PDB file of C-alpha atoms in Angstrom:
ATOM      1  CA  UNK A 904      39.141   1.764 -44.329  1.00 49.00           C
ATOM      2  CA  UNK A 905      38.246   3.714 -41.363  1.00 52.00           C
ATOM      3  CA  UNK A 906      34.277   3.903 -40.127  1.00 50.00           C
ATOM      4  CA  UNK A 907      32.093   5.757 -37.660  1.00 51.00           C
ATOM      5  CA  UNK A 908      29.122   4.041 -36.398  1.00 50.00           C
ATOM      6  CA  UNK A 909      26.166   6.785 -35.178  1.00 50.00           C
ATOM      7  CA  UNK A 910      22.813   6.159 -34.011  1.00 49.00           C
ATOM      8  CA  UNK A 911      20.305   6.432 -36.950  1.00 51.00           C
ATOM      9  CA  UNK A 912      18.390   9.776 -37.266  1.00 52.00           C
ATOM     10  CA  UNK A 913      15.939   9.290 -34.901  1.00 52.00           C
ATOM     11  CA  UNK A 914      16.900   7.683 -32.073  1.00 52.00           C
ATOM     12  CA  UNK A 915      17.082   8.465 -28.616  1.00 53.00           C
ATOM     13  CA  UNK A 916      19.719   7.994 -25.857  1.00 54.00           C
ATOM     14  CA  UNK A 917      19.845   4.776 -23.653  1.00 53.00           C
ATOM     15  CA  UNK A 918      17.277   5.324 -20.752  1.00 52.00           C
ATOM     16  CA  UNK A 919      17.588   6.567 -17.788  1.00 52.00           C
ATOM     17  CA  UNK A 920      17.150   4.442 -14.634  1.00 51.00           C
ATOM     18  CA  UNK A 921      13.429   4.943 -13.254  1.00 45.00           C
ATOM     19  CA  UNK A 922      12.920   5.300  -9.586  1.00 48.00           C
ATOM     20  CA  UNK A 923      10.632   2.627  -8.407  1.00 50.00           C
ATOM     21  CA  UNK A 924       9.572   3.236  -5.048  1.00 54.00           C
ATOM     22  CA  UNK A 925       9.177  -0.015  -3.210  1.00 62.00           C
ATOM     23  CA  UNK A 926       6.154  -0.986  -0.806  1.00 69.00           C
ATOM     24  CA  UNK A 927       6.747  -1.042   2.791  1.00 71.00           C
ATOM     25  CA  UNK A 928       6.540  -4.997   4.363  1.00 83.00           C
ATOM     26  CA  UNK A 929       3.088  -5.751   6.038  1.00 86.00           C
ATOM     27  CA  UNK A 930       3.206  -5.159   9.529  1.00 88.00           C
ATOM     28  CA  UNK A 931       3.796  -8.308  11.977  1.00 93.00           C
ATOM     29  CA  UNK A 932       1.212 -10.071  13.734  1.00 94.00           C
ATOM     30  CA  UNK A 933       1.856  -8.540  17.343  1.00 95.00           C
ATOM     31  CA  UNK A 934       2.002  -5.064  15.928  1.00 95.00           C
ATOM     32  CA  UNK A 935      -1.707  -6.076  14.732  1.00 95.00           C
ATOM     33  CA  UNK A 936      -2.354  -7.294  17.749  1.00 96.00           C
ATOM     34  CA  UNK A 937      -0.706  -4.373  20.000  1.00 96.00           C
ATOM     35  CA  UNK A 938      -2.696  -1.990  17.858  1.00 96.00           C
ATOM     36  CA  UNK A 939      -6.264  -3.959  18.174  1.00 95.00           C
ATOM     37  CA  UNK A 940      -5.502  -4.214  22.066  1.00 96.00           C
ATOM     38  CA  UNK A 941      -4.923  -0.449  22.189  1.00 96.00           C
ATOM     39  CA  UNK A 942      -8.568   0.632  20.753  1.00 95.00           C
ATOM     40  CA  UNK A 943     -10.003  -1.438  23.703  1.00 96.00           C
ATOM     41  CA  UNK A 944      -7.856  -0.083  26.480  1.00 95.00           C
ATOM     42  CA  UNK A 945      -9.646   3.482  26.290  1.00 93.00           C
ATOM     43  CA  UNK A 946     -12.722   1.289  26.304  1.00 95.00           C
ATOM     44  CA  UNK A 947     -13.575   0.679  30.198  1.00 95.00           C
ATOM     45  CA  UNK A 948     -12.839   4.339  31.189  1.00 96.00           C
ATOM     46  CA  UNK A 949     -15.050   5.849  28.716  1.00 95.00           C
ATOM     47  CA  UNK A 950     -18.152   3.920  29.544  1.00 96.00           C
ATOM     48  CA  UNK A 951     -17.770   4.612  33.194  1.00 96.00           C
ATOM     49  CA  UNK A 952     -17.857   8.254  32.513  1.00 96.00           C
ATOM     50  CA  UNK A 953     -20.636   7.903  30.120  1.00 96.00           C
ATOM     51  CA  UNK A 954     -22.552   6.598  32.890  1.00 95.00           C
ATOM     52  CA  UNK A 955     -22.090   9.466  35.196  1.00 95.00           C
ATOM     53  CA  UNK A 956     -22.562  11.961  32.183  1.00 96.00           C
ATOM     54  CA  UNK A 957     -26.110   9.557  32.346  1.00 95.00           C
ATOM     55  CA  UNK A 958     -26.695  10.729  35.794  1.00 93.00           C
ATOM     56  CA  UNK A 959     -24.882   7.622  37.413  1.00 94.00           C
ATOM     57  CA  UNK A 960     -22.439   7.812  40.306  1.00 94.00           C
ATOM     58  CA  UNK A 961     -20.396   5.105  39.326  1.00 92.00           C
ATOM     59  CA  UNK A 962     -18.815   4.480  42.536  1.00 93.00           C
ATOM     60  CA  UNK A 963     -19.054   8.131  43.947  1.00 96.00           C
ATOM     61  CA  UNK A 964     -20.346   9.249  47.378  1.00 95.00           C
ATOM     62  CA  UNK A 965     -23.113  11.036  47.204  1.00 93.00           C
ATOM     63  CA  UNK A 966     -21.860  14.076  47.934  1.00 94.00           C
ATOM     64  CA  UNK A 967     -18.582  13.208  46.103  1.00 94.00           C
ATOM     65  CA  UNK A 968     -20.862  12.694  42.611  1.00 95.00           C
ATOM     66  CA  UNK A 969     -22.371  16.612  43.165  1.00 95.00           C
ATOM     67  CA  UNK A 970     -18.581  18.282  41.462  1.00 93.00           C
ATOM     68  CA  UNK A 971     -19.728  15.938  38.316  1.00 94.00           C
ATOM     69  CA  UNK A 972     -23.329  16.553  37.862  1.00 93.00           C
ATOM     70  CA  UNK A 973     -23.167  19.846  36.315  1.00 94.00           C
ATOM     71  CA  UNK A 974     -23.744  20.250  32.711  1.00 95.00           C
ATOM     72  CA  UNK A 975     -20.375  21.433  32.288  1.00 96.00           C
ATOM     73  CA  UNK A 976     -18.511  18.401  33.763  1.00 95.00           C
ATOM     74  CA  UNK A 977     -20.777  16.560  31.733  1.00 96.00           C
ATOM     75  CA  UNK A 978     -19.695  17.759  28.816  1.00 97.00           C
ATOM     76  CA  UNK A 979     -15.807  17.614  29.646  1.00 96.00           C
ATOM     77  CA  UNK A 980     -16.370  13.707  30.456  1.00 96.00           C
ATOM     78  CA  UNK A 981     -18.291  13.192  27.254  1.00 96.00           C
ATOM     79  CA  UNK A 982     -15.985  14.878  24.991  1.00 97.00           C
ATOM     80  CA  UNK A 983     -12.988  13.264  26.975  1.00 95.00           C
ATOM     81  CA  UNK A 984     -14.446   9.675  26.568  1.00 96.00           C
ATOM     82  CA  UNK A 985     -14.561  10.390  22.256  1.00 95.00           C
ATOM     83  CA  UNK A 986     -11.179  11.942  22.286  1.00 95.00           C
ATOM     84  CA  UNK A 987      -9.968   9.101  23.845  1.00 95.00           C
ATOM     85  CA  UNK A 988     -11.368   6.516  21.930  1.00 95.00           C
ATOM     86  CA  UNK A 989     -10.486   8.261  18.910  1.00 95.00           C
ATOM     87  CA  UNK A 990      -6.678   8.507  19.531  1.00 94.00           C
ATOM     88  CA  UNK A 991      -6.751   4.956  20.651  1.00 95.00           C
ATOM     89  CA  UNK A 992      -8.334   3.931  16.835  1.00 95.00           C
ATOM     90  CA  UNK A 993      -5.681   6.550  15.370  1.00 93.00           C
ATOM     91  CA  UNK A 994      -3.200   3.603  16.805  1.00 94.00           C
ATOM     92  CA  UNK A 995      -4.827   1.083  13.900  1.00 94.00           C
ATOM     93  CA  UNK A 996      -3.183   3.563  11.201  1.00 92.00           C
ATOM     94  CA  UNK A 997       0.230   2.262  12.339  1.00 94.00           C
ATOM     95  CA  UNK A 998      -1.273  -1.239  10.555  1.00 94.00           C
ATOM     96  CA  UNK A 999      -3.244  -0.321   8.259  1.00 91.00           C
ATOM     97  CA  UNK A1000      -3.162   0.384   4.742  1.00 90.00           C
ATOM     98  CA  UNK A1001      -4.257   4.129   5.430  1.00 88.00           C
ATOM     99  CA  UNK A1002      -1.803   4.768   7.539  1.00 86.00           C
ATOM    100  CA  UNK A1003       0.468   4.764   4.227  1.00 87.00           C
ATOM    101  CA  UNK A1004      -1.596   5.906   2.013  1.00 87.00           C
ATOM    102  CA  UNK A1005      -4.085   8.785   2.525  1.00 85.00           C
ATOM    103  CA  UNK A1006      -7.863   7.472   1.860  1.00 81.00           C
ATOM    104  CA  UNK A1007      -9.104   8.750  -1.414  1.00 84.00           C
ATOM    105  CA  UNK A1008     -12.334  10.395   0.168  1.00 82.00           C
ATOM    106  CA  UNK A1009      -9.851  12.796   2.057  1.00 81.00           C
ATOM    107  CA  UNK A1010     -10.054  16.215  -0.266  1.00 83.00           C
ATOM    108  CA  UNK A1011      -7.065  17.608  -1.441  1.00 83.00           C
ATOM    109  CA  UNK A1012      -4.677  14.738  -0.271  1.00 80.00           C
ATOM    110  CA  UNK A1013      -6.378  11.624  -0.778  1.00 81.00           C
ATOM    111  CA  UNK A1014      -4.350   8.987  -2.775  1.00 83.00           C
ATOM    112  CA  UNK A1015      -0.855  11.022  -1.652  1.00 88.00           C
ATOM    113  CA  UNK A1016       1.517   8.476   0.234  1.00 88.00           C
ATOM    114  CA  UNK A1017       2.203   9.790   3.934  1.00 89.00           C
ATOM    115  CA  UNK A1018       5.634  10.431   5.282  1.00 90.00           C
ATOM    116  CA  UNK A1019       6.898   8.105   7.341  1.00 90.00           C
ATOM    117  CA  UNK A1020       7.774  10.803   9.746  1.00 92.00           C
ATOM    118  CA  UNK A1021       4.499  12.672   9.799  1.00 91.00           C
ATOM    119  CA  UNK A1022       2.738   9.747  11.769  1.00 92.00           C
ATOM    120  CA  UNK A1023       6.164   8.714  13.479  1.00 95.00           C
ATOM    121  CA  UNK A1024       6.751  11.778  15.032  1.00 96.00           C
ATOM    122  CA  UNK A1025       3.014  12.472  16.627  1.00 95.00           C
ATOM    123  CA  UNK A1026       2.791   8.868  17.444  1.00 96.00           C
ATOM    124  CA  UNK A1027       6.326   8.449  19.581  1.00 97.00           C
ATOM    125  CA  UNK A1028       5.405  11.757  21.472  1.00 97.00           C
ATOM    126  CA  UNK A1029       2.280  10.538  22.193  1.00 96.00           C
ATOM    127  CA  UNK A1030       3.879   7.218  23.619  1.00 97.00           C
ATOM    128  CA  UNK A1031       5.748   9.164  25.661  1.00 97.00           C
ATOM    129  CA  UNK A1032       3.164  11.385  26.887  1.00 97.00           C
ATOM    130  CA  UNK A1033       0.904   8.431  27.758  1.00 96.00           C
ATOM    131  CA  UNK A1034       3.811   6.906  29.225  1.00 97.00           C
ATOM    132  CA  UNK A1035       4.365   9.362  31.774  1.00 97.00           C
ATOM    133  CA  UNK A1036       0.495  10.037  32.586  1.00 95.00           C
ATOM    134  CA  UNK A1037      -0.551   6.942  33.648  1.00 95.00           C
ATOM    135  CA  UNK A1038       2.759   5.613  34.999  1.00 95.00           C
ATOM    136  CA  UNK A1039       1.727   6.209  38.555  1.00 94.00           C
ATOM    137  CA  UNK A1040      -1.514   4.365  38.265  1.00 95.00           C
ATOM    138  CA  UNK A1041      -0.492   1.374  39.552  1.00 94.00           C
ATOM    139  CA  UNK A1042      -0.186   3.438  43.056  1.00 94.00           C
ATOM    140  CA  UNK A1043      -4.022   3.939  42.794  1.00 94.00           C
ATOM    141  CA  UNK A1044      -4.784   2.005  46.184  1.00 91.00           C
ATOM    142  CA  UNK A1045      -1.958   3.648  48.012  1.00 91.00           C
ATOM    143  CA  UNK A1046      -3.341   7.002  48.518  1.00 90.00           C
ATOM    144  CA  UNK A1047      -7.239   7.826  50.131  1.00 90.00           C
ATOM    145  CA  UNK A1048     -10.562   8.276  47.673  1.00 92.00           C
ATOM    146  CA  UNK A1049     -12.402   9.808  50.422  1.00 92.00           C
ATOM    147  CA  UNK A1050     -15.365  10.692  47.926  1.00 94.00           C
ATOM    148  CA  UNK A1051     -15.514   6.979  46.678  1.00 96.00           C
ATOM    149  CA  UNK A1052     -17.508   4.250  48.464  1.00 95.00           C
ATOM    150  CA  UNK A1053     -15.255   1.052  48.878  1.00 94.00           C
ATOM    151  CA  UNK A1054     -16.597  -0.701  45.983  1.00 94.00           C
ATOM    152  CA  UNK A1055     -16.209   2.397  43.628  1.00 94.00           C
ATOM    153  CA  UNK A1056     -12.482   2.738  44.769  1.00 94.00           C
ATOM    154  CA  UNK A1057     -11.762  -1.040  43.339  1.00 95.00           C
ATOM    155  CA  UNK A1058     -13.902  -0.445  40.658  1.00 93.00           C
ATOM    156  CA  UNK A1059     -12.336   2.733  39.153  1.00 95.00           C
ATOM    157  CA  UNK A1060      -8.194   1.411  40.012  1.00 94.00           C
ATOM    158  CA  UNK A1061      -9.558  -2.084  38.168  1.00 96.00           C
ATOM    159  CA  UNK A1062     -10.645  -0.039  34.912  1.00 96.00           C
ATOM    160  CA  UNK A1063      -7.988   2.300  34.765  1.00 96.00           C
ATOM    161  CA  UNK A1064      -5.015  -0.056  35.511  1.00 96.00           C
ATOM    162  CA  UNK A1065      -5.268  -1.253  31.291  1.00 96.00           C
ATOM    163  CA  UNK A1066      -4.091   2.377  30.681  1.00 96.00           C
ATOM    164  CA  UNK A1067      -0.977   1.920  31.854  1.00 97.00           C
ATOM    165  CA  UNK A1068      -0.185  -0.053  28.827  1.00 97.00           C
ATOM    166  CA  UNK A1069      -1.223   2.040  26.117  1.00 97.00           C
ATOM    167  CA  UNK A1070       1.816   4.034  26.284  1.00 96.00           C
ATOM    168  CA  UNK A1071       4.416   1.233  25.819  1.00 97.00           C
ATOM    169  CA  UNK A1072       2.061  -0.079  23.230  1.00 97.00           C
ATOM    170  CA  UNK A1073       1.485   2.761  21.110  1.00 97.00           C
ATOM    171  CA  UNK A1074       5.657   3.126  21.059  1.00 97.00           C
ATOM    172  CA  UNK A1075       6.350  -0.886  20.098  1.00 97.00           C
ATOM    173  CA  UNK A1076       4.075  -0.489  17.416  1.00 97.00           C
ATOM    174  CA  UNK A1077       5.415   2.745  15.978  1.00 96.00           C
ATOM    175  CA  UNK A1078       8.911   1.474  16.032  1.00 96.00           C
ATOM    176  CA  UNK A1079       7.326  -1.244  13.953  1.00 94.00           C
ATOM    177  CA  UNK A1080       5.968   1.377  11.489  1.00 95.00           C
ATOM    178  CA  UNK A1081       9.108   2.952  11.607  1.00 94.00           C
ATOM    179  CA  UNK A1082      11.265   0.007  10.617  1.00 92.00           C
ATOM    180  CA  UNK A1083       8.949  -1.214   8.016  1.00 90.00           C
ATOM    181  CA  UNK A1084       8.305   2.183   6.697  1.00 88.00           C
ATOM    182  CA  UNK A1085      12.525   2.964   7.031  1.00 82.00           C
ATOM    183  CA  UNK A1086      12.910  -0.169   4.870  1.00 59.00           C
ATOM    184  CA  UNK A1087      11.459   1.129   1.358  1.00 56.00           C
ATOM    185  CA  UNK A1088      14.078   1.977  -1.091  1.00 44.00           C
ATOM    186  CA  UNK A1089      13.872   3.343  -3.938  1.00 41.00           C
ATOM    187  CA  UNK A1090      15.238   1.083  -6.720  1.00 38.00           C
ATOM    188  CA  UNK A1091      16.400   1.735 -10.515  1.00 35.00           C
ATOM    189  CA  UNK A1092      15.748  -0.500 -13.187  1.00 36.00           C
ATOM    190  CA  UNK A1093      17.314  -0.075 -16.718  1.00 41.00           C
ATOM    191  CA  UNK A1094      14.299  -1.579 -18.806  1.00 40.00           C
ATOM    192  CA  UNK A1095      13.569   0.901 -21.865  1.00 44.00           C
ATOM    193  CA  UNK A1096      10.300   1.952 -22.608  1.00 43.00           C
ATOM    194  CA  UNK A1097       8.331   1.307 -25.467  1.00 44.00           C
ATOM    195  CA  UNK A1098       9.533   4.239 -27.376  1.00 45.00           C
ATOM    196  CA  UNK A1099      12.876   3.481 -26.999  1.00 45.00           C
ATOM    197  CA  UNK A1100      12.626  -0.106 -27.222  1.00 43.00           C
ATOM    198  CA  UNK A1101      12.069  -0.200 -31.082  1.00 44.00           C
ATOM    199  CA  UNK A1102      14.749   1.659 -32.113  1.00 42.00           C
ATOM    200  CA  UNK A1103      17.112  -0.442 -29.322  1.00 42.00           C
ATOM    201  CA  UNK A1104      16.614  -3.243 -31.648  1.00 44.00           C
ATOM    202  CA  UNK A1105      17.868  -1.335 -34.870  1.00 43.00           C
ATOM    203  CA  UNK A1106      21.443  -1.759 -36.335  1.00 43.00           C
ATOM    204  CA  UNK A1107      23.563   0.948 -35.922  1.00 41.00           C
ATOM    205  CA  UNK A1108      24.202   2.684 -39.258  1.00 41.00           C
ATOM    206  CA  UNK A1109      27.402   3.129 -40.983  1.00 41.00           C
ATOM    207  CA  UNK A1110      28.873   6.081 -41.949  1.00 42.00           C
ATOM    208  CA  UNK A1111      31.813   5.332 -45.189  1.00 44.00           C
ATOM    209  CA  UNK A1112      34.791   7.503 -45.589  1.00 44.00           C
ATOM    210  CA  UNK A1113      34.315   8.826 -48.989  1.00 46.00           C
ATOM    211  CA  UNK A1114      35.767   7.609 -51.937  1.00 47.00           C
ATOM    212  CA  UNK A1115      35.599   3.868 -50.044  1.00 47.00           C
ATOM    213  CA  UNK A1116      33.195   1.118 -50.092  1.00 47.00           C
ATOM    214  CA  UNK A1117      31.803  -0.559 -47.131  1.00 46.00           C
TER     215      UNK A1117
END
């Protein structure tokens, strides 16, 4: 007696394996503390200029001060001091939950995951690029600040010197990002769904050769 088992009428095929995208590892505690440090580096340098957009000298001559105290100048130092700022708290994405997941207020995009690469990629240039401004800094004392007084000189070396390390910061703590970002793979899993489980759990019909019995 020869038989042919089939699926009943019905059915469906075994399931396909489901991507499952896996969540990236939380970041480690000096990347939270790299990126923290980083939002208060930008700090010192942006009050002193919002003092002399206040009228202030902040360590200028007097007739050193007179280039700054036009409304123009003004208004580059004030919008410098919130641009900088504002990059430095950019750093706290790298951390942060919405730094892989676009904030659900955002229109259009919120709730989308972000690309690993599309906050990689802006942050490690901008490593660089801070890198290589402030790298001299250090040499602040070595050259003449013939429109600061004395005290101003220290003052403005001692409160830019932090910037030096915002570069080398910003680029540990995207290669942290990076890794822990780089490490979500996307699994499979064989687990039917509910449609399909039902009908997993059926016997198989047989089909009889006719003219014999089962």
């Amino acid at each position: 007696m020869r038989t042919r088992k089939e699926h009943p009428t019905g059915s469906t095929p075994s399931p396909t394996p489901t991507p499952i995208s896996a969540p990236p590892s939380p970041p480690p505690r000096w990347a939270l503390r790299a990126a923290q440090l980083i939002t208060l580096l930008a700090l010192p340098t942006g009050l002193w200029r919002l003092a002399m957009v206040c009228g202030f000298p902040s360590g200028y001559t007097e007739a050193g001060f007179v280039p700054f105290d036009t409304p123009g100048s003004k208004l580059w130092m004030l919008t410098l001091s919130v641009a900088c700022e504002l990059l430095a708290l950019l750093s706290l994405g790298l951390v942060r939950p919405w730094g892989e997941t676009v904030p659900r207020w955002i229109p259009v995009i919120g709730g989308r995951p972000v690309r690993p690469l599309a906050a990689v990629v802006p942050a490690a240039a901008g490593a660089l690029a801070l890198t290589a401004i402030w790298a001299a800094m250090p040499l602040w004392w070595a050259y003449p600040h013939t429109d600061m007084t004395p005290t101003g000189r220290l003052l403005v070396g001692v409160i830019y010197q932090p910037l030096v390390l915002w570069g080398p910061l910003l680029g540990a703590v995207t290669v942290s990002y990076y890794r822990r970002t780089k490490g979500s793979r996307t699994a499979h899993t064989n687990t039917p769904c509910p449609a399909n489980a039902a009908t997993a759990s059926e016997p198989m019909a047989t089909v009889v050769a006719p003219g014999h019995s089962a």
